[in-house]
Amino acid sequence: MTDLTFTCTGVRADPYAAGPTLVLRLRITAAAPDTRVHALALRCQIRIEPARRGYGPEEAEALADLFGDRSRWGSTLRPVQFAQVGVMVPGFTGETETDLVVPCTYDMDIACARYFNALQDGEVPLLLLFSGTAFTGAGGFRVEPVPWDREAVCRMPVAVWQEMVEQHFPGCGWLRLPRDTMAELLAYRSRHALASWETTLRALLAAAEPAPPPLPLPGTPAPRVTERAAP
């Protein structure tokens, strides 16, 4: 069986993608330099390893809904599934590099997005687990599985995630709502001719606030305060 090893050499945000997308650069190396690989159908499962970094007080507070109180992190700080993607690697001899494209979400109902959003700086410890099929051989070709124990470590800077989110949602958050709630909000926005979702939500928040008491007219005497005696 062809012995392949995988190394993640870097990660960046794709500035030209239609949606939030990370690009991981992979180096694939065969044990023998003259090994011919005609093609490689590669699958990669990406996991967040939260126990492999430290957290400041504000980060710990933001992660409480995922992992509970910090005193319990010894048992709750478990890996978080991030993505599962595939790539078709063209033929190579000995060694090659390829891009692994990872579509992302900013949906705060998804655990990985909440985790990334809670971090302020430093790096995100990622573990890449590989599988797939290799087409190898010098004269003809053989079909071989990529062993399930192939893996690589990636230390993604938090700034890369923040840059990616800012590209697609500059200065904004993201909120997911059921269809019927969205329909009601859209009807409210249309009835009141509101220009944006921000003005729609601000109008609803203002309507929910209790109205302040009216100011007295000039020259109006202040109301007399009376007290009731305790029974």
GROMACS .gro file of N, CA and C in nm, residues 24-96:
model
  219
   24LEU      N    1  -0.767   2.564   0.317
   24LEU     CA    2  -0.653   2.502   0.384
   24LEU      C    3  -0.556   2.449   0.279
   25ARG      N    4  -0.430   2.481   0.295
   25ARG     CA    5  -0.328   2.433   0.201
   25ARG      C    6  -0.269   2.303   0.255
   26LEU      N    7  -0.279   2.197   0.174
   26LEU     CA    8  -0.231   2.065   0.213
   26LEU      C    9  -0.109   2.024   0.133
   27ARG      N   10  -0.012   1.965   0.202
   27ARG     CA   11   0.101   1.901   0.134
   27ARG      C   12   0.086   1.750   0.151
   28ILE      N   13   0.088   1.679   0.039
   28ILE     CA   14   0.072   1.532   0.039
   28ILE      C   15   0.204   1.472  -0.006
   29THR      N   16   0.259   1.384   0.076
   29THR     CA   17   0.392   1.330   0.048
   29THR      C   18   0.387   1.178   0.053
   30ALA      N   19   0.442   1.114  -0.051
   30ALA     CA   20   0.459   0.969  -0.053
   30ALA      C   21   0.591   0.933   0.013
   31ALA      N   22   0.594   0.815   0.078
   31ALA     CA   23   0.715   0.773   0.148
   31ALA      C   24   0.832   0.757   0.052
   32ALA      N   25   0.807   0.703  -0.068
   32ALA     CA   26   0.911   0.688  -0.170
   32ALA      C   27   0.902   0.805  -0.268
   33PRO      N   28   1.009   0.879  -0.291
   33PRO     CA   29   1.004   0.998  -0.377
   33PRO      C   30   0.958   0.971  -0.520
   34ASP      N   31   0.980   0.847  -0.570
   34ASP     CA   32   0.944   0.816  -0.708
   34ASP      C   33   0.805   0.752  -0.720
   35THR      N   34   0.727   0.752  -0.612
   35THR     CA   35   0.592   0.693  -0.616
   35THR      C   36   0.503   0.773  -0.708
   36ARG      N   37   0.437   0.701  -0.801
   36ARG     CA   38   0.346   0.766  -0.895
   36ARG      C   39   0.202   0.750  -0.846
   37VAL      N   40   0.134   0.865  -0.825
   37VAL     CA   41  -0.007   0.867  -0.789
   37VAL      C   42  -0.082   0.931  -0.905
   38HIS      N   43  -0.169   0.852  -0.971
   38HIS     CA   44  -0.242   0.904  -1.087
   38HIS      C   45  -0.352   1.002  -1.046
   39ALA      N   46  -0.416   0.976  -0.934
   39ALA     CA   47  -0.520   1.065  -0.881
   39ALA      C   48  -0.549   1.023  -0.739
   40LEU      N   49  -0.607   1.114  -0.663
   40LEU     CA   50  -0.638   1.087  -0.523
   40LEU      C   51  -0.773   1.148  -0.490
   41ALA      N   52  -0.870   1.061  -0.463
   41ALA     CA   53  -1.003   1.107  -0.418
   41ALA      C   54  -0.999   1.114  -0.266
   42LEU      N   55  -0.987   1.235  -0.215
   42LEU     CA   56  -0.959   1.254  -0.073
   42LEU      C   57  -1.082   1.307   0.000
   43ARG      N   58  -1.108   1.251   0.117
   43ARG     CA   59  -1.211   1.302   0.207
   43ARG      C   60  -1.144   1.346   0.336
   44CYS      N   61  -1.197   1.454   0.394
   44CYS     CA   62  -1.136   1.509   0.515
   44CYS      C   63  -1.244   1.551   0.613
   45GLN      N   64  -1.234   1.499   0.734
   45GLN     CA   65  -1.319   1.541   0.845
   45GLN      C   66  -1.238   1.636   0.933
   46ILE      N   67  -1.294   1.754   0.961
   46ILE     CA   68  -1.222   1.856   1.038
   46ILE      C   69  -1.290   1.872   1.172
   47ARG      N   70  -1.213   1.860   1.279
   47ARG     CA   71  -1.264   1.874   1.415
   47ARG      C   72  -1.191   1.985   1.488
   48ILE      N   73  -1.264   2.055   1.575
   48ILE     CA   74  -1.204   2.152   1.666
   48ILE      C   75  -1.165   2.078   1.794
   49GLU      N   76  -1.042   2.101   1.839
   49GLU     CA   77  -0.992   2.039   1.962
   49GLU      C   78  -0.980   2.147   2.070
   50PRO      N   79  -1.090   2.183   2.136
   50PRO     CA   80  -1.088   2.299   2.227
   50PRO      C   81  -0.998   2.283   2.348
   51ALA      N   82  -0.966   2.161   2.388
   51ALA     CA   83  -0.880   2.141   2.505
   51ALA      C   84  -0.734   2.175   2.477
   52ARG      N   85  -0.699   2.201   2.353
   52ARG     CA   86  -0.560   2.224   2.315
   52ARG      C   87  -0.521   2.372   2.313
   53ARG      N   88  -0.600   2.458   2.379
   53ARG     CA   89  -0.563   2.600   2.390
   53ARG      C   90  -0.620   2.655   2.521
   54GLY      N   91  -0.570   2.772   2.559
   54GLY     CA   92  -0.620   2.838   2.679
   54GLY      C   93  -0.724   2.943   2.645
   55TYR      N   94  -0.796   2.991   2.749
   55TYR     CA   95  -0.905   3.086   2.728
   55TYR      C   96  -0.901   3.193   2.835
   56GLY      N   97  -0.923   3.318   2.791
   56GLY     CA   98  -0.934   3.428   2.885
   56GLY      C   99  -1.069   3.429   2.953
   57PRO      N  100  -1.088   3.514   3.055
   57PRO     CA  101  -1.215   3.519   3.129
   57PRO      C  102  -1.335   3.549   3.039
   58GLU      N  103  -1.321   3.646   2.947
   58GLU     CA  104  -1.433   3.681   2.859
   58GLU      C  105  -1.465   3.567   2.762
   59GLU      N  106  -1.361   3.499   2.712
   59GLU     CA  107  -1.384   3.385   2.623
   59GLU      C  108  -1.454   3.273   2.697
   60ALA      N  109  -1.410   3.246   2.820
   60ALA     CA  110  -1.473   3.140   2.899
   60ALA      C  111  -1.619   3.169   2.925
   61GLU      N  112  -1.651   3.296   2.951
   61GLU     CA  113  -1.791   3.333   2.974
   61GLU      C  114  -1.874   3.312   2.848
   62ALA      N  115  -1.816   3.348   2.731
   62ALA     CA  116  -1.889   3.331   2.605
   62ALA      C  117  -1.906   3.185   2.567
   63LEU      N  118  -1.821   3.097   2.617
   63LEU     CA  119  -1.829   2.954   2.585
   63LEU      C  120  -1.912   2.875   2.685
   64ALA      N  121  -1.972   2.942   2.783
   64ALA     CA  122  -2.046   2.871   2.888
   64ALA      C  123  -2.163   2.792   2.832
   65ASP      N  124  -2.228   2.843   2.725
   65ASP     CA  125  -2.343   2.769   2.671
   65ASP      C  126  -2.301   2.644   2.598
   66LEU      N  127  -2.173   2.636   2.556
   66LEU     CA  128  -2.123   2.515   2.489
   66LEU      C  129  -2.067   2.413   2.588
   67PHE      N  130  -1.988   2.461   2.684
   67PHE     CA  131  -1.913   2.370   2.771
   67PHE      C  132  -1.949   2.381   2.918
   68GLY      N  133  -2.043   2.470   2.953
   68GLY     CA  134  -2.080   2.486   3.092
   68GLY      C  135  -1.981   2.572   3.169
   69ASP      N  136  -1.994   2.570   3.301
   69ASP     CA  137  -1.905   2.648   3.387
   69ASP      C  138  -1.762   2.597   3.375
   70ARG      N  139  -1.666   2.688   3.389
   70ARG     CA  140  -1.525   2.653   3.371
   70ARG      C  141  -1.480   2.541   3.465
   71SER      N  142  -1.540   2.531   3.581
   71SER     CA  143  -1.502   2.426   3.675
   71SER      C  144  -1.533   2.286   3.621
   72ARG      N  145  -1.620   2.276   3.520
   72ARG     CA  146  -1.658   2.145   3.465
   72ARG      C  147  -1.584   2.113   3.336
   73TRP      N  148  -1.494   2.201   3.291
   73TRP     CA  149  -1.432   2.182   3.161
   73TRP      C  150  -1.347   2.056   3.152
   74GLY      N  151  -1.306   2.003   3.264
   74GLY     CA  152  -1.229   1.879   3.259
   74GLY      C  153  -1.305   1.765   3.194
   75SER      N  154  -1.439   1.768   3.203
   75SER     CA  155  -1.520   1.661   3.144
   75SER      C  156  -1.605   1.708   3.025
   76THR      N  157  -1.620   1.840   3.007
   76THR     CA  158  -1.709   1.889   2.900
   76THR      C  159  -1.636   1.944   2.779
   77LEU      N  160  -1.506   1.970   2.790
   77LEU     CA  161  -1.432   2.032   2.680
   77LEU      C  162  -1.396   1.925   2.576
   78ARG      N  163  -1.500   1.880   2.504
   78ARG     CA  164  -1.485   1.773   2.405
   78ARG      C  165  -1.469   1.828   2.264
   79PRO      N  166  -1.414   1.748   2.170
   79PRO     CA  167  -1.401   1.795   2.031
   79PRO      C  168  -1.536   1.835   1.971
   80VAL      N  169  -1.532   1.933   1.883
   80VAL     CA  170  -1.650   1.985   1.815
   80VAL      C  171  -1.634   1.963   1.665
   81GLN      N  172  -1.734   1.901   1.602
   81GLN     CA  173  -1.730   1.879   1.458
   81GLN      C  174  -1.738   2.012   1.384
   82PHE      N  175  -1.646   2.035   1.292
   82PHE     CA  176  -1.643   2.159   1.216
   82PHE      C  177  -1.695   2.139   1.074
   83ALA      N  178  -1.636   2.046   0.998
   83ALA     CA  179  -1.676   2.029   0.857
   83ALA      C  180  -1.631   1.892   0.808
   84GLN      N  181  -1.691   1.851   0.697
   84GLN     CA  182  -1.649   1.730   0.626
   84GLN      C  183  -1.652   1.763   0.477
   85VAL      N  184  -1.536   1.761   0.414
   85VAL     CA  185  -1.524   1.805   0.275
   85VAL      C  186  -1.441   1.705   0.197
   86GLY      N  187  -1.448   1.715   0.065
   86GLY     CA  188  -1.372   1.628  -0.022
   86GLY      C  189  -1.300   1.709  -0.129
   87VAL      N  190  -1.196   1.650  -0.187
   87VAL     CA  191  -1.122   1.714  -0.294
   87VAL      C  192  -1.063   1.606  -0.384
   88MET      N  193  -1.061   1.632  -0.514
   88MET     CA  194  -0.997   1.542  -0.611
   88MET      C  195  -0.859   1.596  -0.643
   89VAL      N  196  -0.754   1.526  -0.602
   89VAL     CA  197  -0.617   1.571  -0.619
   89VAL      C  198  -0.563   1.517  -0.752
   90PRO      N  199  -0.514   1.603  -0.841
   90PRO     CA  200  -0.457   1.555  -0.967
   90PRO      C  201  -0.333   1.468  -0.944
   91GLY      N  202  -0.290   1.400  -1.051
   91GLY     CA  203  -0.176   1.310  -1.042
   91GLY      C  204  -0.047   1.381  -1.004
   92PHE      N  205   0.040   1.308  -0.935
   92PHE     CA  206   0.169   1.363  -0.895
   92PHE      C  207   0.267   1.248  -0.871
   93THR      N  208   0.393   1.285  -0.860
   93THR     CA  209   0.498   1.189  -0.829
   93THR      C  210   0.571   1.237  -0.704
   94GLY      N  211   0.567   1.158  -0.600
   94GLY     CA  212   0.640   1.189  -0.478
   94GLY      C  213   0.570   1.284  -0.385
   95GLU      N  214   0.543   1.406  -0.429
   95GLU     CA  215   0.485   1.507  -0.341
   95GLU      C  216   0.407   1.610  -0.421
   96THR      N  217   0.303   1.664  -0.361
   96THR     CA  218   0.224   1.770  -0.424
   96THR      C  219   0.157   1.853  -0.317
   0.00000   0.00000   0.00000
